[in-house]
PDB file of C-alpha atoms in Angstrom:
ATOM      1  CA  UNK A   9       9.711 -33.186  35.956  1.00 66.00           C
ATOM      2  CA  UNK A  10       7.445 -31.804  33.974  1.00 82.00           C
ATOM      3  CA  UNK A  11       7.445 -28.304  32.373  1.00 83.00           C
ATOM      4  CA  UNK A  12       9.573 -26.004  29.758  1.00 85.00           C
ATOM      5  CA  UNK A  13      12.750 -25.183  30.283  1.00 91.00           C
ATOM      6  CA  UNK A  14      14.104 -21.622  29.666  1.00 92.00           C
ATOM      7  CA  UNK A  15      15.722 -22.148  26.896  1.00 93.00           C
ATOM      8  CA  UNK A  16      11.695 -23.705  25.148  1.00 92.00           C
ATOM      9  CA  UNK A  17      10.207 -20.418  26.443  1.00 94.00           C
ATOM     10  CA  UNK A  18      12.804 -17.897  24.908  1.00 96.00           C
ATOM     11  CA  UNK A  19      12.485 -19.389  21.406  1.00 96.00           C
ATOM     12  CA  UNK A  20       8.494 -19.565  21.897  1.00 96.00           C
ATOM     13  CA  UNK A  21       8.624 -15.936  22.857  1.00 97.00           C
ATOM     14  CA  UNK A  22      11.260 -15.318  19.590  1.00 97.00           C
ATOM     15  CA  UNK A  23       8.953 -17.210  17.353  1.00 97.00           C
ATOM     16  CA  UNK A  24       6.044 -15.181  18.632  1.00 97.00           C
ATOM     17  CA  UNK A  25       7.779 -11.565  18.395  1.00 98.00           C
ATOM     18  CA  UNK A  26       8.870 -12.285  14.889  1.00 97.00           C
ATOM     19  CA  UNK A  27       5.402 -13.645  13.816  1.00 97.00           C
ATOM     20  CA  UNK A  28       3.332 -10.653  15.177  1.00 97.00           C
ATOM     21  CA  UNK A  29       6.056  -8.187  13.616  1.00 97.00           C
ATOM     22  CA  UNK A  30       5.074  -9.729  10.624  1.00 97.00           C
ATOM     23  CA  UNK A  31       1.336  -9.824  10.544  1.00 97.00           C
ATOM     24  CA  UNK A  32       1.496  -6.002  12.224  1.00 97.00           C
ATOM     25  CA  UNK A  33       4.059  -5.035   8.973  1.00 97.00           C
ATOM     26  CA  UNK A  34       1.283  -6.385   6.798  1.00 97.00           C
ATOM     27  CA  UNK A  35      -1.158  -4.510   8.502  1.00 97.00           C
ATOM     28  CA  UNK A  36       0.634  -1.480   8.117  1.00 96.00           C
ATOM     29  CA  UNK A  37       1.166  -1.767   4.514  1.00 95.00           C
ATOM     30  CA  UNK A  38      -2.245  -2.673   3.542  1.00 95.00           C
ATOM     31  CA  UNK A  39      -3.421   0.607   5.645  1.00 93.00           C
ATOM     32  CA  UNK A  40      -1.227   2.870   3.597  1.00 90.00           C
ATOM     33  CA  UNK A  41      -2.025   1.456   0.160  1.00 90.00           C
ATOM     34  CA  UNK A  42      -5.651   1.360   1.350  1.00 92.00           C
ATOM     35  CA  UNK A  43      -5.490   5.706   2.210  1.00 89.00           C
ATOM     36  CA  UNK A  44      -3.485   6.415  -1.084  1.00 87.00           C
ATOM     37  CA  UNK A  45      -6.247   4.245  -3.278  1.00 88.00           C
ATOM     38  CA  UNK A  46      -8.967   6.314  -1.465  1.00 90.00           C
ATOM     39  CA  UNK A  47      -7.036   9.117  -2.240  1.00 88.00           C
ATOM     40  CA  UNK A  48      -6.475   8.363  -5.945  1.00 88.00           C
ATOM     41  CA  UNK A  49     -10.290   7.676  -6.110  1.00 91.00           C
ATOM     42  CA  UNK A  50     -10.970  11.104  -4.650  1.00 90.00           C
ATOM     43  CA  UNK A  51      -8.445  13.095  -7.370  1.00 90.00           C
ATOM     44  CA  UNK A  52     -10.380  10.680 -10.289  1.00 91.00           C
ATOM     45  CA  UNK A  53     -13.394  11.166  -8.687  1.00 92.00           C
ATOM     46  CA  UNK A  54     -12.946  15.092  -8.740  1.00 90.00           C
ATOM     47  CA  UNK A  55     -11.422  15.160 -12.617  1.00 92.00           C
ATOM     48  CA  UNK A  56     -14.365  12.973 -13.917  1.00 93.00           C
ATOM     49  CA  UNK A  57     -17.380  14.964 -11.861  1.00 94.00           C
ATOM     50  CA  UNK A  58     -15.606  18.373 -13.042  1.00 94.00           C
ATOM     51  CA  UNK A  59     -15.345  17.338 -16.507  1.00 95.00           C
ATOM     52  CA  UNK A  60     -18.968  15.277 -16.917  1.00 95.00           C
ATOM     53  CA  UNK A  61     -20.679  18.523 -15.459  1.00 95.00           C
ATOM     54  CA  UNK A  62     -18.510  20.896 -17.887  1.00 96.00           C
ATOM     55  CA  UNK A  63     -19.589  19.012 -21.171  1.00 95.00           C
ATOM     56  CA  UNK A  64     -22.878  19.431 -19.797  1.00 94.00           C
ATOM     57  CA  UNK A  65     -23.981  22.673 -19.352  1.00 94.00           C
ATOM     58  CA  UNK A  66     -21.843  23.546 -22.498  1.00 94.00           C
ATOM     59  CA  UNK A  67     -23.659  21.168 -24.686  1.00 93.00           C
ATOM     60  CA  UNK A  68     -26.874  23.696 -24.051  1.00 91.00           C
ATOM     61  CA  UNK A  69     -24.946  26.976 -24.091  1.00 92.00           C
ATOM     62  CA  UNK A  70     -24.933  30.050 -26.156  1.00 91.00           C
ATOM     63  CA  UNK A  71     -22.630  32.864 -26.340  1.00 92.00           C
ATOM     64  CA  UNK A  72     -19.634  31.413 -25.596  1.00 93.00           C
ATOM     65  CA  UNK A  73     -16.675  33.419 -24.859  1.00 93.00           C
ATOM     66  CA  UNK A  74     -13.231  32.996 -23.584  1.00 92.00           C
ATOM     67  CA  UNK A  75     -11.842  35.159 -21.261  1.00 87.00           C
ATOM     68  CA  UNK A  76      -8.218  33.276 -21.240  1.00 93.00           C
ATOM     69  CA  UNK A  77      -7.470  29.951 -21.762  1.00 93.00           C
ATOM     70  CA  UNK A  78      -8.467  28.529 -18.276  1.00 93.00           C
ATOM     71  CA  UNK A  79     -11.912  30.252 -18.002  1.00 96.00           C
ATOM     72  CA  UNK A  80     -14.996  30.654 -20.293  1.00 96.00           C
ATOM     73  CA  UNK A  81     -18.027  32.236 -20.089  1.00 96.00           C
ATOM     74  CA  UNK A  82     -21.268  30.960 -21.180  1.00 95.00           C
ATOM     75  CA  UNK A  83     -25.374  31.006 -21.144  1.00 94.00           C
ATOM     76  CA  UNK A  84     -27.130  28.289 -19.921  1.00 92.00           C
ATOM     77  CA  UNK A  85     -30.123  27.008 -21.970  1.00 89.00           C
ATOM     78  CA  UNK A  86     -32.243  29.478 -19.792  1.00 90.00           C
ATOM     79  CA  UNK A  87     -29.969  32.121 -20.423  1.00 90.00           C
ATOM     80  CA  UNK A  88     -28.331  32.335 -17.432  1.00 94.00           C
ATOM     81  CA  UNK A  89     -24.515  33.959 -17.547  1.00 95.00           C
ATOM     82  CA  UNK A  90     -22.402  30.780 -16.520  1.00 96.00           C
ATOM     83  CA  UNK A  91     -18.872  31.055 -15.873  1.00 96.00           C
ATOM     84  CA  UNK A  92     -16.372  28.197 -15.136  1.00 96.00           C
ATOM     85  CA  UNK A  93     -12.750  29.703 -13.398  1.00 96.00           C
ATOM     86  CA  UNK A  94      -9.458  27.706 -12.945  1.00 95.00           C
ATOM     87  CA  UNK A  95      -8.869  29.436  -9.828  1.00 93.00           C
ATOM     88  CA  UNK A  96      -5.910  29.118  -6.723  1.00 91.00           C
ATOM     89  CA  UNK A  97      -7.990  28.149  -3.587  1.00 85.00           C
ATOM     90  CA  UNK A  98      -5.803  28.296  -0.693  1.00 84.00           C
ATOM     91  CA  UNK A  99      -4.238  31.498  -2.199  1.00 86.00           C
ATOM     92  CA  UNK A 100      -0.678  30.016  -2.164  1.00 89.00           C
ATOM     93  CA  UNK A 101       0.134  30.995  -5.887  1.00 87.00           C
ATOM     94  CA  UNK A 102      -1.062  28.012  -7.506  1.00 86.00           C
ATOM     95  CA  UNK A 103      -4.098  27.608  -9.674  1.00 90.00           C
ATOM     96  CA  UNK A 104      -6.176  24.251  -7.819  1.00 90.00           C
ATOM     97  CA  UNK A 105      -9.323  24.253  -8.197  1.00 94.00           C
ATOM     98  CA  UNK A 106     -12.096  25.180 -10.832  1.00 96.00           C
ATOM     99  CA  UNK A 107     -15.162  27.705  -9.934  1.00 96.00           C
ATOM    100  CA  UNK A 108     -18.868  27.538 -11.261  1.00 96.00           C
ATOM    101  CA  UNK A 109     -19.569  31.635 -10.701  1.00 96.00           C
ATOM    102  CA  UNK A 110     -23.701  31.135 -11.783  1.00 94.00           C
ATOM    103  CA  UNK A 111     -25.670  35.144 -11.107  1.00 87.00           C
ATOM    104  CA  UNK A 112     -23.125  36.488  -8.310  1.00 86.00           C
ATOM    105  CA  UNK A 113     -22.837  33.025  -6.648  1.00 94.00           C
ATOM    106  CA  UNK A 114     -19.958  31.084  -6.380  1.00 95.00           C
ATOM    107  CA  UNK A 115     -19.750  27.083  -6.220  1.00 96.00           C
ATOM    108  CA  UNK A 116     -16.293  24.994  -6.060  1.00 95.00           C
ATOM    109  CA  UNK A 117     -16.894  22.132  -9.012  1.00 95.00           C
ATOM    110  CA  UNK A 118     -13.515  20.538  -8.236  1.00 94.00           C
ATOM    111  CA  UNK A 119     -10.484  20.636  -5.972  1.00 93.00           C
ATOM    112  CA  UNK A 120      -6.697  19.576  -6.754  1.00 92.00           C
ATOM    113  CA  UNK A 121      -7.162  20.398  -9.976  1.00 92.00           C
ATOM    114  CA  UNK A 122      -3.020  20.962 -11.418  1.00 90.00           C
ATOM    115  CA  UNK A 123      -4.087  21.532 -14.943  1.00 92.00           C
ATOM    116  CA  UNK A 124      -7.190  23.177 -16.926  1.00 94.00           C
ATOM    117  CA  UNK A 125      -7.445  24.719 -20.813  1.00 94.00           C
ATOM    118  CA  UNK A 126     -10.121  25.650 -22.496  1.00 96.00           C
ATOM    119  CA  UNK A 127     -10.395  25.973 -26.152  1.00 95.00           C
ATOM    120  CA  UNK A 128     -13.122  27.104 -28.592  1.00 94.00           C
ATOM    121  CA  UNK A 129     -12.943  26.280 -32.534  1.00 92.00           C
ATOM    122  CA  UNK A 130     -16.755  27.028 -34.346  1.00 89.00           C
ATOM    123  CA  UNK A 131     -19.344  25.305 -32.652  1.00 90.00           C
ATOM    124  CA  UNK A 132     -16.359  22.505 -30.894  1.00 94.00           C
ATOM    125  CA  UNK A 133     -15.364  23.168 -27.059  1.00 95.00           C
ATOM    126  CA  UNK A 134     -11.916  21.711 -25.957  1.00 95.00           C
ATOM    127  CA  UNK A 135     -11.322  20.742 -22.594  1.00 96.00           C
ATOM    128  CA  UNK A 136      -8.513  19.480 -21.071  1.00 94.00           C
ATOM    129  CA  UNK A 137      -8.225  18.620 -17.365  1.00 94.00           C
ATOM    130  CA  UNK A 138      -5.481  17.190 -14.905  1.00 91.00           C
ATOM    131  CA  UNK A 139      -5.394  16.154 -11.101  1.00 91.00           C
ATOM    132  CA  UNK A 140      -2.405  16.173  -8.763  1.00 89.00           C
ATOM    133  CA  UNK A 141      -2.371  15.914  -4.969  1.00 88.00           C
ATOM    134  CA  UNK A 142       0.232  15.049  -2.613  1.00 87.00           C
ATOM    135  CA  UNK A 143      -1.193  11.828  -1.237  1.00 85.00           C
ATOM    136  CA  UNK A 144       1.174  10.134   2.032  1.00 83.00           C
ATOM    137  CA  UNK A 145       4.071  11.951   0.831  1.00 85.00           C
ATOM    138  CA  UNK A 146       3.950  10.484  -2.434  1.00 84.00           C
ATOM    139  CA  UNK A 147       2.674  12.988  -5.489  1.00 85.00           C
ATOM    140  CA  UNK A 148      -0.218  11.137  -7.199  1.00 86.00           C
ATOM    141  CA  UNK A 149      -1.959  12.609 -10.632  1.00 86.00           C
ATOM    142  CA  UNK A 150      -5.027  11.680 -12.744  1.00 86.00           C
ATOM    143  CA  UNK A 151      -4.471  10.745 -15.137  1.00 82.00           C
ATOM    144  CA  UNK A 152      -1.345   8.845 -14.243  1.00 78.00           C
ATOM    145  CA  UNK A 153       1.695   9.463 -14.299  1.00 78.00           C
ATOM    146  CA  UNK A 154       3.159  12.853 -12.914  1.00 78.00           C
ATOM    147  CA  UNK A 155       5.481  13.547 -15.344  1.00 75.00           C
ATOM    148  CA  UNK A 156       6.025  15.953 -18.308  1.00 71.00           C
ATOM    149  CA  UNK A 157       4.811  16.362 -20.752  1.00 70.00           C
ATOM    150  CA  UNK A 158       1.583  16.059 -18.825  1.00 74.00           C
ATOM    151  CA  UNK A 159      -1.102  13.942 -19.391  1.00 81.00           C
ATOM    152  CA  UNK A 160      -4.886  15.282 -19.602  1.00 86.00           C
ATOM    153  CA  UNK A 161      -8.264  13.871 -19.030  1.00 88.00           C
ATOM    154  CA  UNK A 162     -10.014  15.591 -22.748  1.00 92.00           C
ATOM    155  CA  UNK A 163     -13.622  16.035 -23.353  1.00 94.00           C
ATOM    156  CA  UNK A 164     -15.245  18.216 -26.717  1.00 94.00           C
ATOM    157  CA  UNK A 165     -18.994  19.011 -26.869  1.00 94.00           C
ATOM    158  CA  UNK A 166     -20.224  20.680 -29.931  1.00 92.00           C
ATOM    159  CA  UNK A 167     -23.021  23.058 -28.960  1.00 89.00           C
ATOM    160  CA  UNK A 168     -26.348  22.891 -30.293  1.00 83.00           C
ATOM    161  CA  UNK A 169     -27.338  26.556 -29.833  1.00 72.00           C
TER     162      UNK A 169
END
């Protein structure tokens, strides 16, 4: 007689089970680091746009003024009143994101923002910036790590007005 006896097909099946448990576990893993990359891309993404358009319009500004350490107040090359807010977003407490406030209109530069100082010495602006989000559970900051004393993406322009 030809054929497989019970015994053949139960380990076949075993074999089977355990090898597509495997390949779906690998799966599974490779989805989650794939969503918390994206997400750490996003959150250095945000930090690096933020800052790059900061410098920028500062490196043209005149009339700069502080109005506390995580907002200024500035005017543009054409002499536009600028202002750049650290600001709480979802209005849960917490300071998140940083506002471009340009003539009555308001513009959000970046979101998850955990950290932002300004400081002014002469003609030499200070910034400092960090990113934190909560990304599959798992707290995730730009720069990396999360831990104190915190780390900050810095960035000076000296102004040439």
């Amino acid at each position: 007689m030809k054929g497989f006896t019970l015994l053949e097909v139960l380990v076949s099946i075993l074999i089977l089970s355990l090898l597509f448990a495997g390949i779906s576990s690998v799966l599974v893993i490779g989805n989650t680091v794939f969503h918390s990359d994206l997400g750490i891309l996003d959150l250095e993404q945000q930090v690096r746009q933020a800052m790059e358009a900061m410098l920028w319009e500062l490196r043209e500004a005149s009339n700069v003024t502080m109005q506390s350490s995580d907002s200024i107040s500035f005017n543009s090359f054409s002499g536009v009143n600028i202002s750049y807010v650290y600001n709480d977003g979802n209005n849960d407490g917490i300071k998140d994101q940083i506002l471009r406030q340009e003539s009555g209109a308001t513009r959000i530069l970046a979101q998850d923002i955990s950290y932002l100082l300004f400081s002014v010495s002469g003609n030499l602006v200070t910034i400092e910036v960090s990113g934190g989000k909560n990304i599959l559970g798992k707290q995730s900051c730009f720069p990396s790590p999360c831990q104190s004393p915190l780390k900050t993406f810095n960035g000076q322009v000296r102004l040439r007005n």
